[in-house]
Amino acid sequence: MAAPELEKPSQPISAVPVRHPGRWVAVVVLAVLAAMFVNTVLTNDGFRWDVVGRYLFSAPILNGLQNTLLLTVLSMAIGIVGGIGLAIMRLSPNPVLTSVAGLYIWVFRGTPLIAQLLFWNFLAALYPQLSLGVPFGPAFVVFDTNQLITQFAACLLGLGLNEAAYMAEIVRGGLLSVDEGQTEAAGALGMSRAQTLRRIVLPQAMRVIIPPTGNETISMLKSTSLVVVIGYFELLTSAQRIYSQNFQTIPLLIVVAIWYLALTSVLSVGQAFVERRYGRGATRMSTGGSRMFGMGAQR
């Protein structure tokens, strides 16, 4: 019987790392572009950084900023409340409620926001007076539309009602993301539809609702600049009034951009905090730049 051959000792593997010359080329190109950008920002006198610093915290700019924040908060409040109501109507077994909500969403999502702002601002041309009373009967209270629908009210109606259409779809998607077994289990425990929605469905749906709502809030902050078409005094309007007098257009636009960037950064941090708050109880795994949500214990 032949003697078994002795195994040869394994040789160490000489691994050659894969080279990625394209990455280094991209890094060099980006570095050159960044250097060119910094150079033009620092050397181009047209930016007028002294003018930017002078107006960054000026009273007109801060007043416009205050109005922008007020419009953002109130319009988002109207949009969220209206969106929740419309989403519930869309999911209702009543075909009338479903159709009305669908028609509302179709109209407000299908027309430009700037056109809606103009419509509410000039509502008096269509209805000089607005009244409350018996339908097709006597009116108990009559309002002058020009006095009732002020510029501020037109801004809130345009921004808030438009946002409600988008929030309705966001909320509806969040509610549909909750497993139907949760609703069935709540019904088996004797909970009403309202109790099930408030205590079971909404808390779980918030993980899906919060991220796009944060994006909508940031979008609303910037959309408030559209009220310039009806002359309401907000951040961009205040800058326009200033540069229409001193002709420093670019520096004033840079001031506006700085404030918008600062506010969106704050909102982004707040959004991340709220996402963590409602994301508790879900298994989160990060792979690269993406996030995957697994099945986790529910509260």
Short mmCIF file of C-alpha atoms in Angstrom, two decimals:
data_model
loop_
_atom_site.label_atom_id
_atom_site.label_comp_id
_atom_site.label_asym_id
_atom_site.label_seq_id
_atom_site.Cartn_x
_atom_site.Cartn_y
_atom_site.Cartn_z
CA MET A 1 0.00 0.00 0.00
CA ALA A 2 1.48 3.29 -1.05
CA ALA A 3 2.24 5.80 1.67
CA PRO A 4 -0.07 8.82 1.61
CA GLU A 5 1.45 11.93 0.20
CA LEU A 6 2.16 14.67 2.70
CA GLU A 7 0.11 17.80 2.19
CA LYS A 8 2.15 20.68 0.96
CA PRO A 9 2.08 23.72 3.21
CA SER A 10 -0.28 26.38 1.84
CA GLN A 11 1.39 29.36 0.33
CA PRO A 12 0.31 32.84 1.51
CA ILE A 13 -2.00 34.53 -0.96
CA SER A 14 -0.50 37.59 -2.53
CA ALA A 15 -3.61 39.78 -2.92
CA VAL A 16 -3.32 42.78 -5.18
CA PRO A 17 -5.80 45.50 -4.27
CA VAL A 18 -8.09 46.59 -7.06
CA ARG A 19 -7.13 50.00 -8.31
CA HIS A 20 -9.77 52.64 -8.92
CA PRO A 21 -8.14 55.40 -10.96
CA GLY A 22 -11.55 56.89 -11.75
CA ARG A 23 -12.08 57.73 -8.09
CA TRP A 24 -8.85 59.70 -7.91
CA VAL A 25 -9.70 61.52 -11.11
CA ALA A 26 -13.10 62.45 -9.65
CA VAL A 27 -11.45 63.65 -6.42
CA VAL A 28 -9.01 65.84 -8.35
CA VAL A 29 -11.79 67.31 -10.49
CA LEU A 30 -13.95 68.06 -7.45
CA ALA A 31 -10.99 69.59 -5.61
CA VAL A 32 -10.26 71.88 -8.56
CA LEU A 33 -13.92 72.91 -8.82
CA ALA A 34 -14.08 73.57 -5.08
CA ALA A 35 -10.94 75.71 -5.24
CA MET A 36 -12.37 77.68 -8.16
CA PHE A 37 -15.63 78.23 -6.28
CA VAL A 38 -13.87 79.44 -3.12
CA ASN A 39 -11.65 81.70 -5.19
CA THR A 40 -14.55 83.37 -7.01
CA VAL A 41 -16.50 83.81 -3.77
CA LEU A 42 -13.55 85.52 -2.08
CA THR A 43 -12.30 87.60 -5.00
CA ASN A 44 -15.46 88.62 -6.86
CA ASP A 45 -16.47 92.07 -5.62
CA GLY A 46 -19.99 91.55 -6.97
CA PHE A 47 -20.91 89.44 -3.95
CA ARG A 48 -20.53 92.51 -1.72
CA TRP A 49 -20.13 90.62 1.55
CA ASP A 50 -20.10 93.92 3.43
CA VAL A 51 -23.66 94.57 2.21
CA VAL A 52 -24.64 91.00 3.16
CA GLY A 53 -23.36 91.53 6.70
CA ARG A 54 -25.10 94.89 6.98
CA TYR A 55 -28.55 93.55 6.06
CA LEU A 56 -28.37 90.03 7.51
CA PHE A 57 -29.85 91.14 10.84
CA SER A 58 -31.54 94.34 9.71
CA ALA A 59 -35.04 95.11 10.99
CA PRO A 60 -36.88 94.70 7.64
CA ILE A 61 -35.24 91.31 7.03
CA LEU A 62 -36.04 90.09 10.55
CA ASN A 63 -39.65 91.27 10.23
CA GLY A 64 -39.99 89.38 6.96
CA LEU A 65 -38.37 86.34 8.58
CA GLN A 66 -40.90 86.47 11.41
CA ASN A 67 -43.79 86.52 8.95
CA THR A 68 -42.24 83.61 7.02
CA LEU A 69 -42.03 81.50 10.18
CA LEU A 70 -45.59 82.41 11.17
CA LEU A 71 -46.91 81.43 7.74
CA THR A 72 -44.97 78.17 7.83
CA VAL A 73 -46.25 77.11 11.25
CA LEU A 74 -49.90 78.06 10.69
CA SER A 75 -50.05 76.70 7.14
CA MET A 76 -48.53 73.38 8.19
CA ALA A 77 -51.00 73.18 11.09
CA ILE A 78 -53.89 73.66 8.66
CA GLY A 79 -52.35 71.17 6.25
CA ILE A 80 -51.77 68.47 8.87
CA VAL A 81 -55.23 68.76 10.43
CA GLY A 82 -56.89 68.88 7.02
CA GLY A 83 -54.72 66.06 5.72
CA ILE A 84 -55.67 63.76 8.59
CA GLY A 85 -59.35 64.48 8.01
CA LEU A 86 -59.07 63.91 4.27
CA ALA A 87 -57.09 60.69 4.74
CA ILE A 88 -59.75 59.31 7.09
CA MET A 89 -62.42 60.27 4.55
CA ARG A 90 -60.48 58.55 1.77
CA LEU A 91 -60.31 55.33 3.80
CA SER A 92 -63.94 55.54 4.86
CA PRO A 93 -66.34 52.81 3.64
CA ASN A 94 -68.77 55.64 2.80
CA PRO A 95 -68.47 56.25 -0.98
CA VAL A 96 -69.65 59.87 -0.66
CA LEU A 97 -66.87 60.77 1.79
CA THR A 98 -64.30 58.95 -0.33
CA SER A 99 -65.40 60.76 -3.49
CA VAL A 100 -65.42 64.20 -1.86
CA ALA A 101 -61.91 63.69 -0.45
CA GLY A 102 -60.66 62.37 -3.79
CA LEU A 103 -62.13 65.36 -5.63
CA TYR A 104 -60.51 67.79 -3.16
CA ILE A 105 -57.10 66.15 -3.54
CA TRP A 106 -57.44 66.08 -7.34
CA VAL A 107 -58.25 69.80 -7.54
CA PHE A 108 -55.66 71.12 -5.09
CA ARG A 109 -52.83 68.90 -6.27
CA GLY A 110 -53.67 69.45 -9.91
CA THR A 111 -53.53 73.26 -9.93
CA PRO A 112 -50.46 75.45 -9.28
CA LEU A 113 -50.05 76.83 -5.78
CA ILE A 114 -49.39 80.32 -7.13
CA ALA A 115 -52.74 80.23 -8.97
CA GLN A 116 -54.50 79.20 -5.76
CA LEU A 117 -52.91 82.09 -3.87
CA LEU A 118 -54.12 84.53 -6.51
CA PHE A 119 -57.59 82.97 -6.44
CA TRP A 120 -58.02 83.42 -2.69
CA ASN A 121 -56.57 86.93 -2.82
CA PHE A 122 -59.10 88.00 -5.47
CA LEU A 123 -62.04 86.01 -4.10
CA ALA A 124 -64.00 89.26 -3.67
CA ALA A 125 -64.24 89.57 -7.45
CA LEU A 126 -66.23 86.33 -7.45
CA TYR A 127 -68.08 86.74 -4.14
CA PRO A 128 -68.25 90.37 -2.97
CA GLN A 129 -70.03 89.19 0.17
CA LEU A 130 -69.90 85.98 2.19
CA SER A 131 -72.87 85.02 4.36
CA LEU A 132 -73.88 82.47 6.99
CA GLY A 133 -77.47 81.33 7.17
CA VAL A 134 -79.98 78.79 5.93
CA PRO A 135 -79.03 77.27 2.53
CA PHE A 136 -81.25 78.82 -0.17
CA GLY A 137 -82.84 80.85 2.63
CA PRO A 138 -82.20 83.95 4.71
CA ALA A 139 -78.67 84.95 5.74
CA PHE A 140 -78.02 85.62 9.40
CA VAL A 141 -74.53 87.13 9.11
CA VAL A 142 -73.01 88.86 6.08
CA PHE A 143 -69.31 89.65 5.69
CA ASP A 144 -67.52 91.90 3.26
CA THR A 145 -65.10 89.59 1.45
CA ASN A 146 -62.38 92.23 1.11
CA GLN A 147 -62.36 92.73 4.87
CA LEU A 148 -62.66 89.05 5.73
CA ILE A 149 -60.08 87.65 3.27
CA THR A 150 -57.06 89.80 4.02
CA GLN A 151 -53.65 89.20 2.47
CA PHE A 152 -52.64 87.12 5.47
CA ALA A 153 -55.85 85.07 5.30
CA ALA A 154 -55.37 84.52 1.57
CA CYS A 155 -51.83 83.26 2.25
CA LEU A 156 -53.06 80.82 4.90
CA LEU A 157 -55.89 79.56 2.71
CA GLY A 158 -53.65 79.10 -0.31
CA LEU A 159 -50.76 77.44 1.50
CA GLY A 160 -52.74 75.48 4.10
CA LEU A 161 -55.47 74.06 1.85
CA ASN A 162 -52.93 73.12 -0.79
CA GLU A 163 -50.76 71.38 1.80
CA ALA A 164 -53.76 69.44 3.13
CA ALA A 165 -54.06 67.65 -0.22
CA TYR A 166 -50.47 66.42 -0.04
CA MET A 167 -50.63 65.57 3.67
CA ALA A 168 -53.78 63.52 3.01
CA GLU A 169 -51.84 61.16 0.76
CA ILE A 170 -48.93 61.00 3.22
CA VAL A 171 -51.24 60.14 6.13
CA ARG A 172 -53.21 57.67 4.03
CA GLY A 173 -50.00 55.88 3.06
CA GLY A 174 -48.95 55.73 6.70
CA LEU A 175 -52.29 54.31 7.81
CA LEU A 176 -52.23 51.69 5.08
CA SER A 177 -48.73 50.62 6.15
CA VAL A 178 -50.11 49.26 9.44
CA ASP A 179 -51.00 45.59 9.22
CA GLU A 180 -54.73 44.92 9.09
CA GLY A 181 -54.33 42.38 11.87
CA GLN A 182 -53.77 45.25 14.28
CA THR A 183 -57.19 46.70 13.43
CA GLU A 184 -58.85 43.31 13.64
CA ALA A 185 -57.29 42.63 17.03
CA ALA A 186 -58.45 46.02 18.32
CA GLY A 187 -61.97 45.31 17.08
CA ALA A 188 -61.92 41.94 18.81
CA LEU A 189 -61.11 43.75 22.06
CA GLY A 190 -64.20 45.91 21.64
CA MET A 191 -62.43 49.12 20.63
CA SER A 192 -64.34 51.54 18.41
CA ARG A 193 -63.04 52.72 15.03
CA ALA A 194 -61.96 56.06 16.53
CA GLN A 195 -60.20 54.39 19.46
CA THR A 196 -58.43 51.95 17.15
CA LEU A 197 -57.26 54.81 14.94
CA ARG A 198 -56.06 56.94 17.86
CA ARG A 199 -54.48 54.27 20.06
CA ILE A 200 -53.35 51.55 17.68
CA VAL A 201 -53.02 52.65 14.07
CA LEU A 202 -51.72 56.23 14.28
CA PRO A 203 -48.85 55.54 16.74
CA GLN A 204 -47.53 52.84 14.41
CA ALA A 205 -48.16 54.83 11.25
CA MET A 206 -46.14 57.78 12.57
CA ARG A 207 -42.88 56.05 11.59
CA VAL A 208 -44.01 56.27 7.97
CA ILE A 209 -45.72 59.66 8.24
CA ILE A 210 -42.97 61.66 10.00
CA PRO A 211 -40.18 61.65 7.33
CA PRO A 212 -42.31 62.98 4.43
CA THR A 213 -44.05 65.40 6.80
CA GLY A 214 -40.64 66.82 7.70
CA ASN A 215 -39.88 67.21 4.01
CA GLU A 216 -43.23 68.94 3.49
CA THR A 217 -42.44 71.34 6.34
CA ILE A 218 -39.14 72.29 4.75
CA SER A 219 -40.88 72.65 1.40
CA MET A 220 -43.56 74.83 3.02
CA LEU A 221 -40.88 77.11 4.47
CA LYS A 222 -39.62 77.78 0.96
CA SER A 223 -43.08 77.85 -0.62
CA THR A 224 -44.00 80.84 1.55
CA SER A 225 -41.86 82.91 -0.82
CA LEU A 226 -44.62 82.51 -3.43
CA VAL A 227 -46.86 84.89 -1.49
CA VAL A 228 -44.78 87.64 -3.05
CA VAL A 229 -47.26 87.49 -5.97
CA ILE A 230 -49.99 88.98 -3.74
CA GLY A 231 -47.61 91.42 -2.05
CA TYR A 232 -47.56 89.92 1.45
CA PHE A 233 -44.53 91.00 3.44
CA GLU A 234 -42.29 88.00 4.11
CA LEU A 235 -38.57 87.29 3.85
CA LEU A 236 -38.19 87.45 0.07
CA THR A 237 -40.58 90.39 -0.23
CA SER A 238 -38.58 92.37 2.31
CA ALA A 239 -35.37 91.70 0.37
CA GLN A 240 -37.03 92.75 -2.89
CA ARG A 241 -38.18 96.03 -1.39
CA ILE A 242 -34.66 96.77 -0.19
CA TYR A 243 -32.83 95.96 -3.42
CA SER A 244 -35.42 97.83 -5.47
CA GLN A 245 -34.11 100.96 -3.70
CA ASN A 246 -30.36 100.32 -3.40
CA PHE A 247 -30.00 97.98 -6.43
CA GLN A 248 -27.90 95.50 -4.42
CA THR A 249 -29.80 92.53 -5.82
CA ILE A 250 -27.24 89.74 -5.42
CA PRO A 251 -26.20 90.60 -1.82
CA LEU A 252 -29.83 90.76 -0.69
CA LEU A 253 -30.61 87.44 -2.37
CA ILE A 254 -27.62 85.95 -0.57
CA VAL A 255 -29.07 87.22 2.71
CA VAL A 256 -32.34 85.46 1.92
CA ALA A 257 -30.51 82.25 0.96
CA ILE A 258 -28.51 82.28 4.21
CA TRP A 259 -31.67 82.54 6.31
CA TYR A 260 -33.43 79.80 4.35
CA LEU A 261 -30.41 77.51 4.70
CA ALA A 262 -30.21 78.18 8.43
CA LEU A 263 -33.91 77.48 8.96
CA THR A 264 -33.93 74.32 6.86
CA SER A 265 -30.91 73.05 8.80
CA VAL A 266 -32.76 73.57 12.09
CA LEU A 267 -35.85 71.83 10.71
CA SER A 268 -33.72 68.92 9.48
CA VAL A 269 -32.26 68.43 12.97
CA GLY A 270 -35.76 68.56 14.46
CA GLN A 271 -37.00 66.06 11.90
CA ALA A 272 -34.19 63.62 12.78
CA PHE A 273 -35.04 63.93 16.48
CA VAL A 274 -38.75 63.23 15.89
CA GLU A 275 -37.91 60.31 13.61
CA ARG A 276 -35.80 58.75 16.37
CA ARG A 277 -38.62 59.33 18.84
CA TYR A 278 -41.20 57.50 16.75
CA GLY A 279 -38.71 54.99 15.38
CA ARG A 280 -38.19 53.37 18.76
CA GLY A 281 -39.31 49.76 18.73
CA ALA A 282 -38.29 49.20 15.11
CA THR A 283 -35.13 47.35 14.12
CA ARG A 284 -33.02 49.62 11.98
CA MET A 285 -30.07 48.42 9.96
CA SER A 286 -27.86 50.77 7.97
CA THR A 287 -26.16 49.50 4.84
CA GLY A 288 -24.29 52.21 3.05
CA GLY A 289 -26.60 55.16 2.64
CA SER A 290 -29.85 53.20 2.87
CA ARG A 291 -31.95 52.14 5.85
CA MET A 292 -33.95 48.98 6.19
CA PHE A 293 -36.72 48.60 8.72
CA GLY A 294 -37.40 45.16 10.10
CA MET A 295 -40.24 43.87 12.20
CA GLY A 296 -39.80 45.11 15.74
CA ALA A 297 -41.75 44.97 18.94
CA GLN A 298 -44.66 47.39 19.06
CA ARG A 299 -45.58 49.39 22.11
#
